[in-house]
PDB file of C-alpha atoms and ligand atoms in Angstrom:
ATOM      1  CA  MET A   1       0.996 -15.347  19.338  1.00 49.00           C
ATOM      2  CA  ASN A   2      -2.580 -14.201  19.336  1.00 54.00           C
ATOM      3  CA  ALA A   3      -3.541 -12.710  22.731  1.00 53.00           C
ATOM      4  CA  ALA A   4      -7.198 -13.529  22.061  1.00 62.00           C
ATOM      5  CA  ALA A   5      -6.270 -17.233  22.123  1.00 69.00           C
ATOM      6  CA  GLU A   6      -6.481 -17.093  25.928  1.00 81.00           C
ATOM      7  CA  LEU A   7     -10.254 -17.458  25.592  1.00 94.00           C
ATOM      8  CA  VAL A   8     -10.334 -20.043  22.799  1.00 98.00           C
ATOM      9  CA  VAL A   9     -11.652 -23.538  23.384  1.00 98.00           C
ATOM     10  CA  ALA A  10      -9.884 -25.876  20.939  1.00 98.00           C
ATOM     11  CA  ILE A  11     -11.512 -29.177  19.992  1.00 98.00           C
ATOM     12  CA  ASP A  12      -9.456 -31.532  17.835  1.00 98.00           C
ATOM     13  CA  GLY A  13      -9.947 -35.105  16.735  1.00 97.00           C
ATOM     14  CA  PRO A  14     -10.525 -37.432  13.793  1.00 96.00           C
ATOM     15  CA  GLY A  15     -13.581 -37.561  11.552  1.00 92.00           C
ATOM     16  CA  GLY A  16     -16.852 -38.904  12.947  1.00 91.00           C
ATOM     17  CA  VAL A  17     -15.839 -38.371  16.568  1.00 95.00           C
ATOM     18  CA  GLY A  18     -18.548 -35.777  17.284  1.00 94.00           C
ATOM     19  CA  LYS A  19     -16.515 -32.560  17.189  1.00 96.00           C
ATOM     20  CA  THR A  20     -19.245 -30.455  15.598  1.00 96.00           C
ATOM     21  CA  THR A  21     -22.007 -31.555  17.985  1.00 96.00           C
ATOM     22  CA  VAL A  22     -19.748 -31.021  20.991  1.00 98.00           C
ATOM     23  CA  SER A  23     -18.391 -27.680  19.744  1.00 98.00           C
ATOM     24  CA  ARG A  24     -21.861 -26.319  19.118  1.00 97.00           C
ATOM     25  CA  GLY A  25     -23.129 -27.491  22.499  1.00 98.00           C
ATOM     26  CA  VAL A  26     -20.160 -25.991  24.352  1.00 98.00           C
ATOM     27  CA  ALA A  27     -20.426 -22.735  22.401  1.00 98.00           C
ATOM     28  CA  ARG A  28     -24.155 -22.457  23.132  1.00 97.00           C
ATOM     29  CA  ALA A  29     -23.564 -22.927  26.865  1.00 97.00           C
ATOM     30  CA  LEU A  30     -20.737 -20.372  26.942  1.00 97.00           C
ATOM     31  CA  GLY A  31     -22.483 -17.804  24.760  1.00 96.00           C
ATOM     32  CA  TYR A  32     -19.576 -18.220  22.315  1.00 97.00           C
ATOM     33  CA  GLN A  33     -19.625 -18.827  18.586  1.00 96.00           C
ATOM     34  CA  SER A  34     -18.262 -22.040  17.129  1.00 97.00           C
ATOM     35  CA  LEU A  35     -16.037 -22.396  14.091  1.00 98.00           C
ATOM     36  CA  ASP A  36     -15.788 -25.595  12.060  1.00 98.00           C
ATOM     37  CA  THR A  37     -12.388 -25.246  10.385  1.00 98.00           C
ATOM     38  CA  GLY A  38     -12.979 -28.411   8.341  1.00 97.00           C
ATOM     39  CA  ALA A  39     -15.619 -26.419   6.437  1.00 98.00           C
ATOM     40  CA  PHE A  40     -12.810 -24.100   5.248  1.00 98.00           C
ATOM     41  CA  TYR A  41     -10.833 -27.054   3.824  1.00 98.00           C
ATOM     42  CA  ARG A  42     -13.995 -28.370   2.203  1.00 98.00           C
ATOM     43  CA  ALA A  43     -14.780 -24.925   0.733  1.00 98.00           C
ATOM     44  CA  ALA A  44     -11.211 -24.834  -0.604  1.00 98.00           C
ATOM     45  CA  ALA A  45     -11.779 -28.163  -2.359  1.00 98.00           C
ATOM     46  CA  LEU A  46     -15.003 -26.834  -3.870  1.00 98.00           C
ATOM     47  CA  LEU A  47     -13.334 -23.639  -5.101  1.00 97.00           C
ATOM     48  CA  VAL A  48     -10.375 -25.500  -6.582  1.00 97.00           C
ATOM     49  CA  ARG A  49     -12.818 -27.676  -8.486  1.00 97.00           C
ATOM     50  CA  LEU A  50     -14.943 -24.726  -9.669  1.00 96.00           C
ATOM     51  CA  HIS A  51     -11.820 -22.895 -10.859  1.00 96.00           C
ATOM     52  CA  ARG A  52     -10.525 -26.087 -12.523  1.00 97.00           C
ATOM     53  CA  THR A  53      -7.246 -25.569 -10.674  1.00 97.00           C
ATOM     54  CA  ASP A  54      -4.774 -28.461 -10.554  1.00 96.00           C
ATOM     55  CA  PRO A  55      -5.106 -29.634  -6.901  1.00 96.00           C
ATOM     56  CA  ASP A  56      -1.423 -30.615  -6.897  1.00 95.00           C
ATOM     57  CA  ASP A  57      -0.287 -27.134  -7.972  1.00 96.00           C
ATOM     58  CA  GLU A  58       0.279 -25.658  -4.519  1.00 96.00           C
ATOM     59  CA  ALA A  59       0.951 -22.084  -5.665  1.00 96.00           C
ATOM     60  CA  ALA A  60      -2.152 -22.029  -7.879  1.00 96.00           C
ATOM     61  CA  VAL A  61      -4.307 -23.479  -5.090  1.00 96.00           C
ATOM     62  CA  ALA A  62      -2.999 -20.900  -2.592  1.00 94.00           C
ATOM     63  CA  ALA A  63      -3.628 -18.102  -5.117  1.00 94.00           C
ATOM     64  CA  VAL A  64      -7.251 -19.164  -5.638  1.00 95.00           C
ATOM     65  CA  LEU A  65      -7.827 -19.245  -1.881  1.00 94.00           C
ATOM     66  CA  SER A  66      -5.996 -15.991  -1.142  1.00 93.00           C
ATOM     67  CA  GLY A  67      -8.430 -14.111  -3.324  1.00 90.00           C
ATOM     68  CA  ALA A  68     -11.549 -15.933  -2.123  1.00 95.00           C
ATOM     69  CA  ASP A  69     -14.251 -14.477   0.106  1.00 95.00           C
ATOM     70  CA  LEU A  70     -14.765 -17.186   2.761  1.00 95.00           C
ATOM     71  CA  ASP A  71     -16.951 -16.787   5.810  1.00 96.00           C
ATOM     72  CA  TYR A  72     -18.640 -18.993   8.381  1.00 97.00           C
ATOM     73  CA  ARG A  73     -21.790 -17.776  10.090  1.00 95.00           C
ATOM     74  CA  ASP A  74     -24.097 -19.665  12.452  1.00 91.00           C
ATOM     75  CA  GLY A  75     -22.959 -23.040  11.154  1.00 93.00           C
ATOM     76  CA  VAL A  76     -23.226 -21.971   7.517  1.00 97.00           C
ATOM     77  CA  MET A  77     -20.164 -21.917   5.222  1.00 98.00           C
ATOM     78  CA  LEU A  78     -20.267 -19.027   2.774  1.00 97.00           C
ATOM     79  CA  VAL A  79     -18.114 -18.714  -0.359  1.00 96.00           C
ATOM     80  CA  GLU A  80     -18.487 -15.373  -2.131  1.00 94.00           C
ATOM     81  CA  GLY A  81     -21.601 -14.897   0.024  1.00 95.00           C
ATOM     82  CA  VAL A  82     -23.207 -18.141  -1.229  1.00 97.00           C
ATOM     83  CA  ASP A  83     -24.215 -20.895   1.213  1.00 98.00           C
ATOM     84  CA  VAL A  84     -22.181 -23.972   0.196  1.00 98.00           C
ATOM     85  CA  SER A  85     -22.971 -26.053   3.293  1.00 96.00           C
ATOM     86  CA  THR A  86     -24.598 -28.860   1.290  1.00 95.00           C
ATOM     87  CA  ALA A  87     -22.196 -28.747  -1.670  1.00 97.00           C
ATOM     88  CA  ILE A  88     -19.155 -29.273   0.596  1.00 97.00           C
ATOM     89  CA  ARG A  89     -20.558 -32.447   2.198  1.00 93.00           C
ATOM     90  CA  THR A  90     -20.430 -34.723  -0.872  1.00 92.00           C
ATOM     91  CA  GLU A  91     -18.151 -37.760  -0.766  1.00 89.00           C
ATOM     92  CA  SER A  92     -16.023 -36.403  -3.534  1.00 93.00           C
ATOM     93  CA  ILE A  93     -15.431 -33.029  -1.829  1.00 96.00           C
ATOM     94  CA  THR A  94     -14.770 -34.820   1.469  1.00 92.00           C
ATOM     95  CA  ALA A  95     -11.995 -36.886  -0.133  1.00 92.00           C
ATOM     96  CA  ALA A  96     -10.624 -33.888  -2.075  1.00 95.00           C
ATOM     97  CA  SER A  97     -10.467 -31.717   1.070  1.00 96.00           C
ATOM     98  CA  SER A  98      -8.315 -34.264   2.863  1.00 93.00           C
ATOM     99  CA  ARG A  99      -5.885 -34.420  -0.070  1.00 93.00           C
ATOM    100  CA  LEU A 100      -5.700 -30.611  -0.369  1.00 96.00           C
ATOM    101  CA  ALA A 101      -5.173 -30.241   3.389  1.00 96.00           C
ATOM    102  CA  ARG A 102      -1.646 -31.670   3.020  1.00 95.00           C
ATOM    103  CA  LEU A 103      -0.483 -28.543   1.134  1.00 96.00           C
ATOM    104  CA  PRO A 104       1.395 -26.160   3.494  1.00 96.00           C
ATOM    105  CA  GLY A 105       0.729 -23.171   1.203  1.00 95.00           C
ATOM    106  CA  LEU A 106      -3.008 -23.717   1.416  1.00 96.00           C
ATOM    107  CA  ARG A 107      -2.891 -24.274   5.182  1.00 97.00           C
ATOM    108  CA  LEU A 108      -1.075 -20.966   5.703  1.00 96.00           C
ATOM    109  CA  VAL A 109      -3.862 -19.083   3.939  1.00 96.00           C
ATOM    110  CA  LEU A 110      -6.675 -20.911   5.756  1.00 97.00           C
ATOM    111  CA  VAL A 111      -5.072 -20.706   9.201  1.00 97.00           C
ATOM    112  CA  GLU A 112      -4.803 -16.923   8.849  1.00 96.00           C
ATOM    113  CA  ARG A 113      -8.495 -16.760   7.908  1.00 96.00           C
ATOM    114  CA  GLN A 114      -9.416 -18.873  10.924  1.00 97.00           C
ATOM    115  CA  ARG A 115      -7.384 -16.701  13.299  1.00 97.00           C
ATOM    116  CA  ALA A 116      -8.958 -13.554  11.854  1.00 96.00           C
ATOM    117  CA  TRP A 117     -12.448 -15.053  12.283  1.00 97.00           C
ATOM    118  CA  VAL A 118     -11.744 -15.652  15.967  1.00 97.00           C
ATOM    119  CA  ALA A 119     -10.042 -12.270  16.481  1.00 96.00           C
ATOM    120  CA  VAL A 120     -13.094 -10.305  15.297  1.00 95.00           C
ATOM    121  CA  ARG A 121     -15.110 -12.186  17.930  1.00 95.00           C
ATOM    122  CA  GLY A 122     -12.739 -11.080  20.660  1.00 94.00           C
ATOM    123  CA  GLY A 123     -11.332 -14.600  20.951  1.00 94.00           C
ATOM    124  CA  ARG A 124     -14.597 -15.967  22.297  1.00 96.00           C
ATOM    125  CA  ALA A 125     -14.861 -19.046  20.139  1.00 97.00           C
ATOM    126  CA  VAL A 126     -14.979 -22.809  20.228  1.00 98.00           C
ATOM    127  CA  VAL A 127     -12.807 -23.913  17.316  1.00 98.00           C
ATOM    128  CA  GLU A 128     -12.842 -27.461  15.998  1.00 98.00           C
ATOM    129  CA  GLY A 129     -10.435 -29.153  13.614  1.00 97.00           C
ATOM    130  CA  ARG A 130      -7.284 -31.236  13.434  1.00 96.00           C
ATOM    131  CA  ASP A 131      -4.547 -28.718  14.316  1.00 97.00           C
ATOM    132  CA  ILE A 132      -6.298 -26.149  16.504  1.00 98.00           C
ATOM    133  CA  GLY A 133      -4.468 -26.885  19.764  1.00 97.00           C
ATOM    134  CA  THR A 134      -1.142 -27.598  18.030  1.00 96.00           C
ATOM    135  CA  VAL A 135      -0.890 -24.906  15.337  1.00 97.00           C
ATOM    136  CA  VAL A 136      -3.826 -22.521  14.953  1.00 97.00           C
ATOM    137  CA  PHE A 137      -4.206 -21.610  18.652  1.00 97.00           C
ATOM    138  CA  PRO A 138      -1.332 -23.151  20.607  1.00 97.00           C
ATOM    139  CA  GLY A 139      -2.219 -20.711  23.415  1.00 96.00           C
ATOM    140  CA  ALA A 140      -5.869 -21.824  23.642  1.00 97.00           C
ATOM    141  CA  ALA A 141      -7.339 -21.707  27.161  1.00 97.00           C
ATOM    142  CA  VAL A 142      -8.786 -25.193  26.862  1.00 98.00           C
ATOM    143  CA  LYS A 143      -7.572 -27.948  24.546  1.00 98.00           C
ATOM    144  CA  VAL A 144      -9.532 -31.107  24.081  1.00 98.00           C
ATOM    145  CA  TYR A 145      -8.731 -34.091  21.896  1.00 98.00           C
ATOM    146  CA  LEU A 146     -11.800 -36.212  21.201  1.00 98.00           C
ATOM    147  CA  ASP A 147     -11.267 -39.795  20.123  1.00 97.00           C
ATOM    148  CA  ALA A 148     -13.200 -43.018  19.630  1.00 96.00           C
ATOM    149  CA  PRO A 149     -12.394 -46.357  17.960  1.00 95.00           C
ATOM    150  CA  PRO A 150     -12.701 -46.350  14.131  1.00 94.00           C
ATOM    151  CA  ASP A 151     -15.730 -48.686  14.072  1.00 94.00           C
ATOM    152  CA  VAL A 152     -17.634 -46.444  16.506  1.00 94.00           C
ATOM    153  CA  ARG A 153     -16.869 -43.343  14.419  1.00 94.00           C
ATOM    154  CA  ALA A 154     -17.840 -45.126  11.197  1.00 94.00           C
ATOM    155  CA  ARG A 155     -21.203 -46.158  12.677  1.00 93.00           C
ATOM    156  CA  ARG A 156     -21.873 -42.599  13.848  1.00 90.00           C
ATOM    157  CA  ARG A 157     -20.937 -41.131  10.466  1.00 88.00           C
ATOM    158  CA  ALA A 158     -23.018 -43.744   8.591  1.00 88.00           C
ATOM    159  CA  GLY A 159     -26.009 -42.698  10.682  1.00 86.00           C
ATOM    160  CA  GLN A 160     -25.658 -39.140   9.319  1.00 82.00           C
ATOM    161  CA  THR A 161     -25.406 -40.068   5.620  1.00 81.00           C
ATOM    162  CA  SER A 162     -27.043 -42.334   3.056  1.00 82.00           C
ATOM    163  CA  THR A 163     -23.733 -44.126   2.404  1.00 85.00           C
ATOM    164  CA  ARG A 164     -23.495 -47.723   3.632  1.00 90.00           C
ATOM    165  CA  LEU A 165     -21.392 -48.589   6.666  1.00 93.00           C
ATOM    166  CA  PRO A 166     -18.569 -50.552   4.929  1.00 93.00           C
ATOM    167  CA  GLU A 167     -18.063 -47.714   2.460  1.00 92.00           C
ATOM    168  CA  VAL A 168     -18.074 -45.092   5.244  1.00 92.00           C
ATOM    169  CA  ALA A 169     -15.561 -47.148   7.243  1.00 93.00           C
ATOM    170  CA  THR A 170     -13.200 -47.409   4.254  1.00 94.00           C
ATOM    171  CA  GLN A 171     -13.426 -43.673   3.518  1.00 91.00           C
ATOM    172  CA  LEU A 172     -12.885 -42.716   7.163  1.00 92.00           C
ATOM    173  CA  GLY A 173      -9.855 -45.028   7.388  1.00 94.00           C
ATOM    174  CA  ARG A 174      -8.359 -43.437   4.280  1.00 92.00           C
ATOM    175  CA  ARG A 175      -8.906 -39.927   5.680  1.00 91.00           C
ATOM    176  CA  ASP A 176      -7.545 -40.888   9.109  1.00 92.00           C
ATOM    177  CA  ARG A 177      -4.364 -42.047   7.380  1.00 92.00           C
ATOM    178  CA  LEU A 178      -4.030 -38.929   5.219  1.00 91.00           C
ATOM    179  CA  ASP A 179      -4.832 -36.535   8.081  1.00 91.00           C
ATOM    180  CA  SER A 180      -2.491 -38.132  10.596  1.00 92.00           C
ATOM    181  CA  THR A 181       0.500 -38.918   8.354  1.00 93.00           C
ATOM    182  CA  ARG A 182       0.860 -35.653   6.398  1.00 91.00           C
ATOM    183  CA  ALA A 183       4.072 -33.711   7.037  1.00 92.00           C
ATOM    184  CA  THR A 184       2.433 -30.358   7.849  1.00 91.00           C
ATOM    185  CA  SER A 185       0.122 -29.995  10.868  1.00 91.00           C
ATOM    186  CA  PRO A 186      -0.873 -33.662  11.092  1.00 93.00           C
ATOM    187  CA  LEU A 187      -3.818 -34.698  13.209  1.00 93.00           C
ATOM    188  CA  ALA A 188      -2.320 -35.222  16.685  1.00 92.00           C
ATOM    189  CA  PRO A 189      -3.215 -34.266  20.242  1.00 95.00           C
ATOM    190  CA  ALA A 190      -1.404 -31.204  21.584  1.00 96.00           C
ATOM    191  CA  GLN A 191       0.890 -32.147  24.475  1.00 96.00           C
ATOM    192  CA  ASP A 192      -1.312 -30.196  26.865  1.00 96.00           C
ATOM    193  CA  ALA A 193      -4.645 -31.393  25.430  1.00 98.00           C
ATOM    194  CA  VAL A 194      -7.102 -33.331  27.575  1.00 98.00           C
ATOM    195  CA  ALA A 195      -8.037 -36.540  25.742  1.00 98.00           C
ATOM    196  CA  ILE A 196     -11.657 -37.656  25.979  1.00 98.00           C
ATOM    197  CA  ASP A 197     -12.680 -41.058  24.651  1.00 96.00           C
ATOM    198  CA  THR A 198     -16.240 -40.416  23.485  1.00 95.00           C
ATOM    199  CA  HIS A 199     -16.921 -44.126  22.880  1.00 93.00           C
ATOM    200  CA  ALA A 200     -19.129 -44.736  25.912  1.00 92.00           C
ATOM    201  CA  LEU A 201     -20.333 -41.168  26.439  1.00 96.00           C
ATOM    202  CA  THR A 202     -23.348 -39.262  25.145  1.00 95.00           C
ATOM    203  CA  ALA A 203     -22.797 -35.915  23.444  1.00 96.00           C
ATOM    204  CA  ASP A 204     -24.236 -34.180  26.534  1.00 98.00           C
ATOM    205  CA  GLN A 205     -21.750 -35.961  28.777  1.00 98.00           C
ATOM    206  CA  VAL A 206     -18.838 -34.897  26.582  1.00 98.00           C
ATOM    207  CA  ILE A 207     -20.147 -31.311  26.517  1.00 98.00           C
ATOM    208  CA  ALA A 208     -20.408 -31.335  30.321  1.00 98.00           C
ATOM    209  CA  ARG A 209     -16.782 -32.507  30.622  1.00 98.00           C
ATOM    210  CA  VAL A 210     -15.546 -29.780  28.308  1.00 98.00           C
ATOM    211  CA  LEU A 211     -17.547 -27.182  30.247  1.00 98.00           C
ATOM    212  CA  ASP A 212     -15.910 -28.432  33.453  1.00 97.00           C
ATOM    213  CA  LEU A 213     -12.505 -27.864  31.852  1.00 98.00           C
ATOM    214  CA  CYS A 214     -13.626 -24.379  30.807  1.00 97.00           C
ATOM    215  CA  ARG A 215     -14.698 -23.554  34.372  1.00 97.00           C
ATOM    216  CA  GLY A 216     -11.283 -24.707  35.547  1.00 96.00           C
ATOM    217  CA  ARG A 217      -9.780 -22.024  33.290  1.00 95.00           C
ATOM    218  CA  GLY A 218     -12.183 -19.319  34.441  1.00 94.00           C
ATOM    219  CA  ILE A 219     -14.461 -19.567  31.397  1.00 94.00           C
ATOM    220  CA  GLU A 220     -17.982 -19.825  32.790  1.00 89.00           C
ATOM    221  CA  PRO A 221     -21.222 -20.743  31.003  1.00 85.00           C
ATOM    222  CA  ALA A 222     -23.291 -17.676  30.071  1.00 80.00           C
ATOM    223  CA  GLY A 223     -25.405 -16.456  32.977  1.00 72.00           C
ATOM    224  CA  HIS A 224     -22.860 -17.657  35.564  1.00 64.00           C
ATOM    225  CA  PRO A 225     -20.479 -15.205  37.222  1.00 56.00           C
ATOM    226  CA  ALA A 226     -16.873 -15.559  35.994  1.00 52.00           C
TER     227      ALA A 226
HETATM  228  O1   DC B   1     -13.573 -31.934   9.855  1.00 83.54           O
HETATM  229  P1   DC B   1     -13.852 -32.301   8.429  1.00 83.54           P
HETATM  230  O2   DC B   1     -14.019 -33.788   8.238  1.00 83.54           O
HETATM  231  O3   DC B   1     -14.985 -31.536   7.842  1.00 83.54           O
HETATM  232  O4   DC B   1     -12.530 -31.876   7.630  1.00 83.54           O
HETATM  233  C1   DC B   1     -12.358 -32.111   6.263  1.00 83.54           C
HETATM  234  C2   DC B   1     -10.879 -32.300   5.958  1.00 83.54           C
HETATM  235  O5   DC B   1     -10.184 -31.074   6.207  1.00 83.54           O
HETATM  236  C3   DC B   1     -10.176 -33.336   6.836  1.00 83.54           C
HETATM  237  O6   DC B   1     -10.055 -34.582   6.185  1.00 83.54           O
HETATM  238  C4   DC B   1      -8.823 -32.771   7.098  1.00 83.54           C
HETATM  239  C5   DC B   1      -8.933 -31.329   6.823  1.00 83.54           C
HETATM  240  N1   DC B   1      -8.800 -30.482   8.014  1.00 83.54           N
HETATM  241  C6   DC B   1      -7.536 -30.135   8.399  1.00 83.54           C
HETATM  242  O7   DC B   1      -6.554 -30.600   7.806  1.00 83.54           O
HETATM  243  N2   DC B   1      -7.349 -29.270   9.432  1.00 83.54           N
HETATM  244  C7   DC B   1      -8.406 -28.780  10.108  1.00 83.54           C
HETATM  245  N3   DC B   1      -8.187 -27.918  11.105  1.00 83.54           N
HETATM  246  C8   DC B   1      -9.709 -29.152   9.754  1.00 83.54           C
HETATM  247  C9   DC B   1      -9.877 -30.033   8.707  1.00 83.54           C
END
C-alpha cells in the first residue's frame, strides 16, 4: 500500500452529487491539490475515439492508454500537453467514459497514473471518483461518500449544462446503473467511509463537514497548527 495515502482525502459518489465543487473547496482550505479521476476516464474515452480503437477491445484500449501522456493541473485535464477540459465534457464522451470504465485492463493503467499523481505531491491531495476509498487509496486518511437522490442530482447537473432536465435524468440514471453494477471497482461506499447526504446542504456546509473529518484525523486547514 501507498504510505502517502495516510494524507489523502477520498471523495466518492455518483454523478451530479457535487464531488468536484466539494473537492476543490476542501483542497483550497487545506492547501492541497485536488484530482478529478473522472477526467482520466473521460480523457481515455477521447483518446480511444481519436485513435479509432475498438472500445470493446480491452488490450487495445489499455495499450493506447499505457502510451499516453495524461496530466491534470489546476483543474485542467491535459492529453499530450493539450487542454481537453471542454472536449471531455460532451454527452457522447460522458457516455463513452462510463462504458470504458468497466474494463479492468483500462482501470489498472489509470489507477496507477492516479496514484503516481498523488505520490509526486507527497500524498497531499483530495481525490474524487467512484473507487477512491475502496480501491485507489484504501488507506486514505479521510473517506467520504457523497450522495443525494437521483432527481436532486439531475436538477443540479441540468443547471450546469444546456441539456434539458428529462434528458439529463435519463443519462444520469443510465450511468448510475453502469457505474454501480460493473464487476470491477463498482461505485460503492467504502466500509469505513462517512456518508453525507448533500440533499439539504449547501456546498459550503458539505465542505465544512469534510474539513471537520480532516481535523479529526490531524489534517488541519492551511494556516492552522497541525
Ligand atoms: O466523475 P465523472 O462523471 O466525470 O466520471 C466519468 C465516468 O468515469 C463515470 O461514469 C465513471 C467513471 N469513473 C470511474 O469509473 N472511476 C472513477 N474513479 C472516476 C470515474
